[in-house]
């Protein structure tokens, strides 16, 4: 494996890296002056069938220690750049799936190379702190430069987490605490609550629920999995909670031809949501919150209208349920807005919003009223103690007088910092990279680019749909977050395999959809390149033939 | 904030970094030739009360966006090295808590600085892959160099995860799948299972349980939290599962004086475990697995004898339950063995073992029979499909013939790679660092060091216990994994605060214990340094006085 190109870019002359042109690369200059020069390849270059012999050998080795049957191929990330993923057999592919939608500004972006190279940053990559107790000096600054600079409307509070599942799990917990605190009012935890929670019983562990939608994907840890309903294989054999599941609209396309039907479909789903809230309250499994993706991704790229989400948000408010928007896949700019929920045009779009993937770190934003509440410790109840060995008064929050004896009041409102907590709480080295990613997104106006390139992609897909209706239907999308349906799973999978051998990486979702999840540096010309290749594929495509080179 | 020292170490002369001596630093040369020269400070240096003014200002700023009341102080990680943590006010403290036990070989270890600096590694820090589908070329090699080189007995299979909670969550899922697969035998998923799992109902989501112990801590996501029983504040207001909870032995110290009582206590707990397994089977909440920490850490550093664990392992085997050992805090060498369960001396110590913290990546090892099983897809059941768009046959696992029509057999054993899966599945940049950490552990024989330095620490603590029985009791430990009890929570918390202002960072656990969790480069002389400081503290200590400078 050669990595000469990267090595050259790592030389002290890095600031001139855009002058370096390696074999097979070219400079792609954008017309608009504001767009930075991008380091990218000029097209796919295929040398073997994928997976090639080297990938196959590595798959065999990996399969000895874990099930490697999900592996597509092994990658040479050193040689990958921009929108192009290079594999270990030297194949170079236009990547429209970008690591399940988790690469924000392309592979090996020079700005990120610099972040790692800067001497003052090395410490952040090797000294991972317990962020909740011992944050680094620049923690607040980096949050301001990165996540806080793109905070969604009304949600001023921010917690970082290591991944999307942990983000949703902790968002659920935040919702449960908020709901219980509303019910509890001014009283503190009761002795019964403190004792029963230790043995997983109500009232300490209340029978609250989170309402989710059929087709949703919110992660695979046990709390998240109770709200995930996209594929049986994610859920089978795993114990779960009896939580309400509403139908998600199944829209008919083209939308302009099915306006009334789609409105009726959305109304039906919203009605079911309200019915379930009432039904589960009666069952004593009160719906503390509703979770929804702005576009159901893993479940098949299922869209609903902005109006649907506005009404859903109203229903949540009406019934006193928290409204939790999962932007793990939709967030970060790919829909043309930084957060997909911005398309709804609401001043109060959500109470809690989770993110991960393209944001490089997981986490969630929430409203101030969802800050885990202070709680009343009743005298003599030892088990009420949070790990107060860690506790330090925040300046101004509590006054102490010098030399005075400390006297514990019999009843005390205590801060509750350890209610949402874990050892790492994210990773500052991801915040460092994200700050630079957000710089690049802003500097290069990559949100406008997503709108523009997405339009080129969608227009092209609609054209292919018109020409090949036997293979392509229900073309849909927002920004570059596009997709279409194929006739069936087998055809879909074959199309993905054929495209890969022609140098294009695509991803599936749902039963028979293909989803586009390119990076934010995916430009119009990449869209046209893909459309040309895919058009050729469709012209020759025979779903009945087993495909091998 | 100056970071000149680090900057100097990052110069091209890094290979000679052990010749650099900055102000306040010294070279600590060990007598034994095998021990590398260590870059460390020569003692604490305090300039302000902790938190100092700069920390307080940053805490105020952080508290605007999240509850910052758990923050001890803000850190200058660039200046921190070895066993010494430097804060933003220039205070330098001997760190015996090491970021809640998650720093393996000390701060700013030169070997790790090198890993970040090497040009061929930069890509790994900026191109984070979806490991389950597109691993990097060196993935298997790095696993071999790191985790596989310390694989626990009998557990050849390995999955990486992003954190400890995700590790336990996925270990539970692995256990549930294994248990159901035993029950299911040769038959595939039934139509009823495939349909009911999508709506969280049995039989698709069976009512299995995991047996845990009172006082245990296994994480805070909802599955983990159902097995965590250390503090009410971790659990209150969060819905949970009705899973069995057994008592954990409460040993009396000194152990040699209470041999019989402790044996009886352990026998009582083991009997309760068996009773609960029978009881929950009757309740139709079958115990699929038992999870236990080799030493309950967060819950108060509760030890049990090796014999207790050997018998517990036998009980799990007898009742057909998986035996899951949580080494998130005990693993990585601090007890003097790489995994604490090695002290039990068993050939078949566990079925699944989880790790995180000092291992820098989360994950779990398991036996081959726990590999998520192939499953039978019955013809026509679409919802049985895993996301087969990703599917690539592992070479040799299935043969295809050229040009032949693909024909789906009506009934087929399918691989099931997507049953344990998420987008990132860990992070290769952590594997890269871990490979170097394990190199250092082996090269410097840091397991022997943990035994040796731990003995110095424990001996000193026993001596302090003899001199200050009013403050110190139940001194206990294995390797450097030591602890003692104080009379009450308030005294414990004050001791921690006083020690910090004298330049020693300690951690609490349980209601009133202090735990020692130093790095693996904690040497005898650090133990003696701590013991001298702490002895002075105890000589002057008055738990009734409110302490401020």
mmCIF file with all atom_site columns, C-alpha atoms in Angstrom, chain A residues 14-89:
data_model
loop_
_atom_site.group_PDB
_atom_site.id
_atom_site.type_symbol
_atom_site.label_atom_id
_atom_site.label_alt_id
_atom_site.label_comp_id
_atom_site.label_asym_id
_atom_site.label_entity_id
_atom_site.label_seq_id
_atom_site.pdbx_PDB_ins_code
_atom_site.Cartn_x
_atom_site.Cartn_y
_atom_site.Cartn_z
_atom_site.occupancy
_atom_site.B_iso_or_equiv
_atom_site.pdbx_formal_charge
_atom_site.auth_seq_id
_atom_site.auth_comp_id
_atom_site.auth_asym_id
_atom_site.auth_atom_id
_atom_site.pdbx_PDB_model_num
ATOM 1  C CA . UNK A 1 14 ? 1.093   21.592  3.696   1.00 0.00 ? 14 UNK A CA 1
ATOM 2  C CA . UNK A 1 15 ? -0.179  25.121  3.328   1.00 0.00 ? 15 UNK A CA 1
ATOM 3  C CA . UNK A 1 16 ? 0.529   24.776  -0.375  1.00 0.00 ? 16 UNK A CA 1
ATOM 4  C CA . UNK A 1 17 ? -1.058  21.372  -0.641  1.00 0.00 ? 17 UNK A CA 1
ATOM 5  C CA . UNK A 1 18 ? -3.487  22.550  -3.282  1.00 0.00 ? 18 UNK A CA 1
ATOM 6  C CA . UNK A 1 19 ? -0.530  22.943  -5.599  1.00 0.00 ? 19 UNK A CA 1
ATOM 7  C CA . UNK A 1 20 ? 0.297   19.277  -5.301  1.00 0.00 ? 20 UNK A CA 1
ATOM 8  C CA . UNK A 1 21 ? -1.021  17.144  -8.079  1.00 0.00 ? 21 UNK A CA 1
ATOM 9  C CA . UNK A 1 22 ? -0.492  13.436  -7.787  1.00 0.00 ? 22 UNK A CA 1
ATOM 10 C CA . UNK A 1 23 ? -1.070  10.810  -10.426 1.00 0.00 ? 23 UNK A CA 1
ATOM 11 C CA . UNK A 1 24 ? -4.766  10.349  -11.078 1.00 0.00 ? 24 UNK A CA 1
ATOM 12 C CA . UNK A 1 25 ? -5.716  13.567  -9.314  1.00 0.00 ? 25 UNK A CA 1
ATOM 13 C CA . UNK A 1 26 ? -6.694  16.926  -10.631 1.00 0.00 ? 26 UNK A CA 1
ATOM 14 C CA . UNK A 1 27 ? -7.631  20.247  -9.230  1.00 0.00 ? 27 UNK A CA 1
ATOM 15 C CA . UNK A 1 28 ? -11.278 20.989  -9.486  1.00 0.00 ? 28 UNK A CA 1
ATOM 16 C CA . UNK A 1 29 ? -11.776 24.693  -9.552  1.00 0.00 ? 29 UNK A CA 1
ATOM 17 C CA . UNK A 1 30 ? -15.225 26.075  -8.882  1.00 0.00 ? 30 UNK A CA 1
ATOM 18 C CA . UNK A 1 31 ? -16.461 29.123  -10.733 1.00 0.00 ? 31 UNK A CA 1
ATOM 19 C CA . UNK A 1 32 ? -17.653 30.940  -7.623  1.00 0.00 ? 32 UNK A CA 1
ATOM 20 C CA . UNK A 1 33 ? -14.777 32.690  -5.908  1.00 0.00 ? 33 UNK A CA 1
ATOM 21 C CA . UNK A 1 34 ? -16.048 31.813  -2.462  1.00 0.00 ? 34 UNK A CA 1
ATOM 22 C CA . UNK A 1 35 ? -15.616 28.090  -3.075  1.00 0.00 ? 35 UNK A CA 1
ATOM 23 C CA . UNK A 1 36 ? -12.246 26.801  -1.990  1.00 0.00 ? 36 UNK A CA 1
ATOM 24 C CA . UNK A 1 37 ? -10.170 24.787  -4.335  1.00 0.00 ? 37 UNK A CA 1
ATOM 25 C CA . UNK A 1 38 ? -10.895 21.175  -3.626  1.00 0.00 ? 38 UNK A CA 1
ATOM 26 C CA . UNK A 1 39 ? -8.522  18.277  -3.590  1.00 0.00 ? 39 UNK A CA 1
ATOM 27 C CA . UNK A 1 40 ? -10.307 15.512  -5.374  1.00 0.00 ? 40 UNK A CA 1
ATOM 28 C CA . UNK A 1 41 ? -9.893  12.845  -8.044  1.00 0.00 ? 41 UNK A CA 1
ATOM 29 C CA . UNK A 1 42 ? -11.372 13.337  -11.485 1.00 0.00 ? 42 UNK A CA 1
ATOM 30 C CA . UNK A 1 43 ? -13.379 10.124  -11.656 1.00 0.00 ? 43 UNK A CA 1
ATOM 31 C CA . UNK A 1 44 ? -13.640 6.480   -10.711 1.00 0.00 ? 44 UNK A CA 1
ATOM 32 C CA . UNK A 1 45 ? -10.888 4.089   -11.705 1.00 0.00 ? 45 UNK A CA 1
ATOM 33 C CA . UNK A 1 46 ? -11.600 0.388   -11.438 1.00 0.00 ? 46 UNK A CA 1
ATOM 34 C CA . UNK A 1 47 ? -8.932  -2.315  -11.494 1.00 0.00 ? 47 UNK A CA 1
ATOM 35 C CA . UNK A 1 48 ? -10.725 -5.394  -10.187 1.00 0.00 ? 48 UNK A CA 1
ATOM 36 C CA . UNK A 1 49 ? -14.172 -6.607  -9.324  1.00 0.00 ? 49 UNK A CA 1
ATOM 37 C CA . UNK A 1 50 ? -15.085 -5.410  -5.839  1.00 0.00 ? 50 UNK A CA 1
ATOM 38 C CA . UNK A 1 51 ? -14.275 -6.925  -3.412  1.00 0.00 ? 51 UNK A CA 1
ATOM 39 C CA . UNK A 1 52 ? -10.947 -7.643  -5.078  1.00 0.00 ? 52 UNK A CA 1
ATOM 40 C CA . UNK A 1 53 ? -8.466  -10.319 -4.036  1.00 0.00 ? 53 UNK A CA 1
ATOM 41 C CA . UNK A 1 54 ? -6.813  -8.221  -1.315  1.00 0.00 ? 54 UNK A CA 1
ATOM 42 C CA . UNK A 1 55 ? -10.189 -7.299  0.218   1.00 0.00 ? 55 UNK A CA 1
ATOM 43 C CA . UNK A 1 56 ? -11.254 -10.943 0.063   1.00 0.00 ? 56 UNK A CA 1
ATOM 44 C CA . UNK A 1 57 ? -8.124  -12.049 1.882   1.00 0.00 ? 57 UNK A CA 1
ATOM 45 C CA . UNK A 1 58 ? -8.659  -9.434  4.616   1.00 0.00 ? 58 UNK A CA 1
ATOM 46 C CA . UNK A 1 59 ? -12.335 -10.399 4.915   1.00 0.00 ? 59 UNK A CA 1
ATOM 47 C CA . UNK A 1 60 ? -11.254 -13.991 5.441   1.00 0.00 ? 60 UNK A CA 1
ATOM 48 C CA . UNK A 1 61 ? -8.851  -12.891 8.188   1.00 0.00 ? 61 UNK A CA 1
ATOM 49 C CA . UNK A 1 62 ? -11.428 -10.674 9.896   1.00 0.00 ? 62 UNK A CA 1
ATOM 50 C CA . UNK A 1 63 ? -14.063 -13.380 9.716   1.00 0.00 ? 63 UNK A CA 1
ATOM 51 C CA . UNK A 1 64 ? -11.920 -15.479 12.062  1.00 0.00 ? 64 UNK A CA 1
ATOM 52 C CA . UNK A 1 65 ? -12.548 -13.047 14.947  1.00 0.00 ? 65 UNK A CA 1
ATOM 53 C CA . UNK A 1 66 ? -15.946 -11.589 14.054  1.00 0.00 ? 66 UNK A CA 1
ATOM 54 C CA . UNK A 1 67 ? -18.714 -12.015 11.524  1.00 0.00 ? 67 UNK A CA 1
ATOM 55 C CA . UNK A 1 68 ? -17.267 -10.177 8.512   1.00 0.00 ? 68 UNK A CA 1
ATOM 56 C CA . UNK A 1 69 ? -20.143 -10.866 6.171   1.00 0.00 ? 69 UNK A CA 1
ATOM 57 C CA . UNK A 1 70 ? -21.355 -7.283  6.281   1.00 0.00 ? 70 UNK A CA 1
ATOM 58 C CA . UNK A 1 71 ? -18.022 -6.004  4.991   1.00 0.00 ? 71 UNK A CA 1
ATOM 59 C CA . UNK A 1 72 ? -18.290 -4.531  1.485   1.00 0.00 ? 72 UNK A CA 1
ATOM 60 C CA . UNK A 1 73 ? -14.547 -4.251  0.993   1.00 0.00 ? 73 UNK A CA 1
ATOM 61 C CA . UNK A 1 74 ? -11.447 -3.031  2.818   1.00 0.00 ? 74 UNK A CA 1
ATOM 62 C CA . UNK A 1 75 ? -10.380 0.560   2.255   1.00 0.00 ? 75 UNK A CA 1
ATOM 63 C CA . UNK A 1 76 ? -7.223  2.502   1.698   1.00 0.00 ? 76 UNK A CA 1
ATOM 64 C CA . UNK A 1 77 ? -8.227  5.682   3.513   1.00 0.00 ? 77 UNK A CA 1
ATOM 65 C CA . UNK A 1 78 ? -4.797  7.224   3.009   1.00 0.00 ? 78 UNK A CA 1
ATOM 66 C CA . UNK A 1 79 ? -5.444  7.361   -0.732  1.00 0.00 ? 79 UNK A CA 1
ATOM 67 C CA . UNK A 1 80 ? -9.128  8.266   -0.425  1.00 0.00 ? 80 UNK A CA 1
ATOM 68 C CA . UNK A 1 81 ? -9.974  11.915  -0.837  1.00 0.00 ? 81 UNK A CA 1
ATOM 69 C CA . UNK A 1 82 ? -12.909 14.183  -1.409  1.00 0.00 ? 82 UNK A CA 1
ATOM 70 C CA . UNK A 1 83 ? -15.797 12.167  -2.792  1.00 0.00 ? 83 UNK A CA 1
ATOM 71 C CA . UNK A 1 84 ? -13.604 9.215   -3.765  1.00 0.00 ? 84 UNK A CA 1
ATOM 72 C CA . UNK A 1 85 ? -13.132 6.093   -1.698  1.00 0.00 ? 85 UNK A CA 1
ATOM 73 C CA . UNK A 1 86 ? -10.136 3.947   -2.676  1.00 0.00 ? 86 UNK A CA 1
ATOM 74 C CA . UNK A 1 87 ? -10.079 0.258   -1.775  1.00 0.00 ? 87 UNK A CA 1
ATOM 75 C CA . UNK A 1 88 ? -7.144  -2.000  -0.954  1.00 0.00 ? 88 UNK A CA 1
ATOM 76 C CA . UNK A 1 89 ? -7.112  -3.384  -4.510  1.00 0.00 ? 89 UNK A CA 1
#
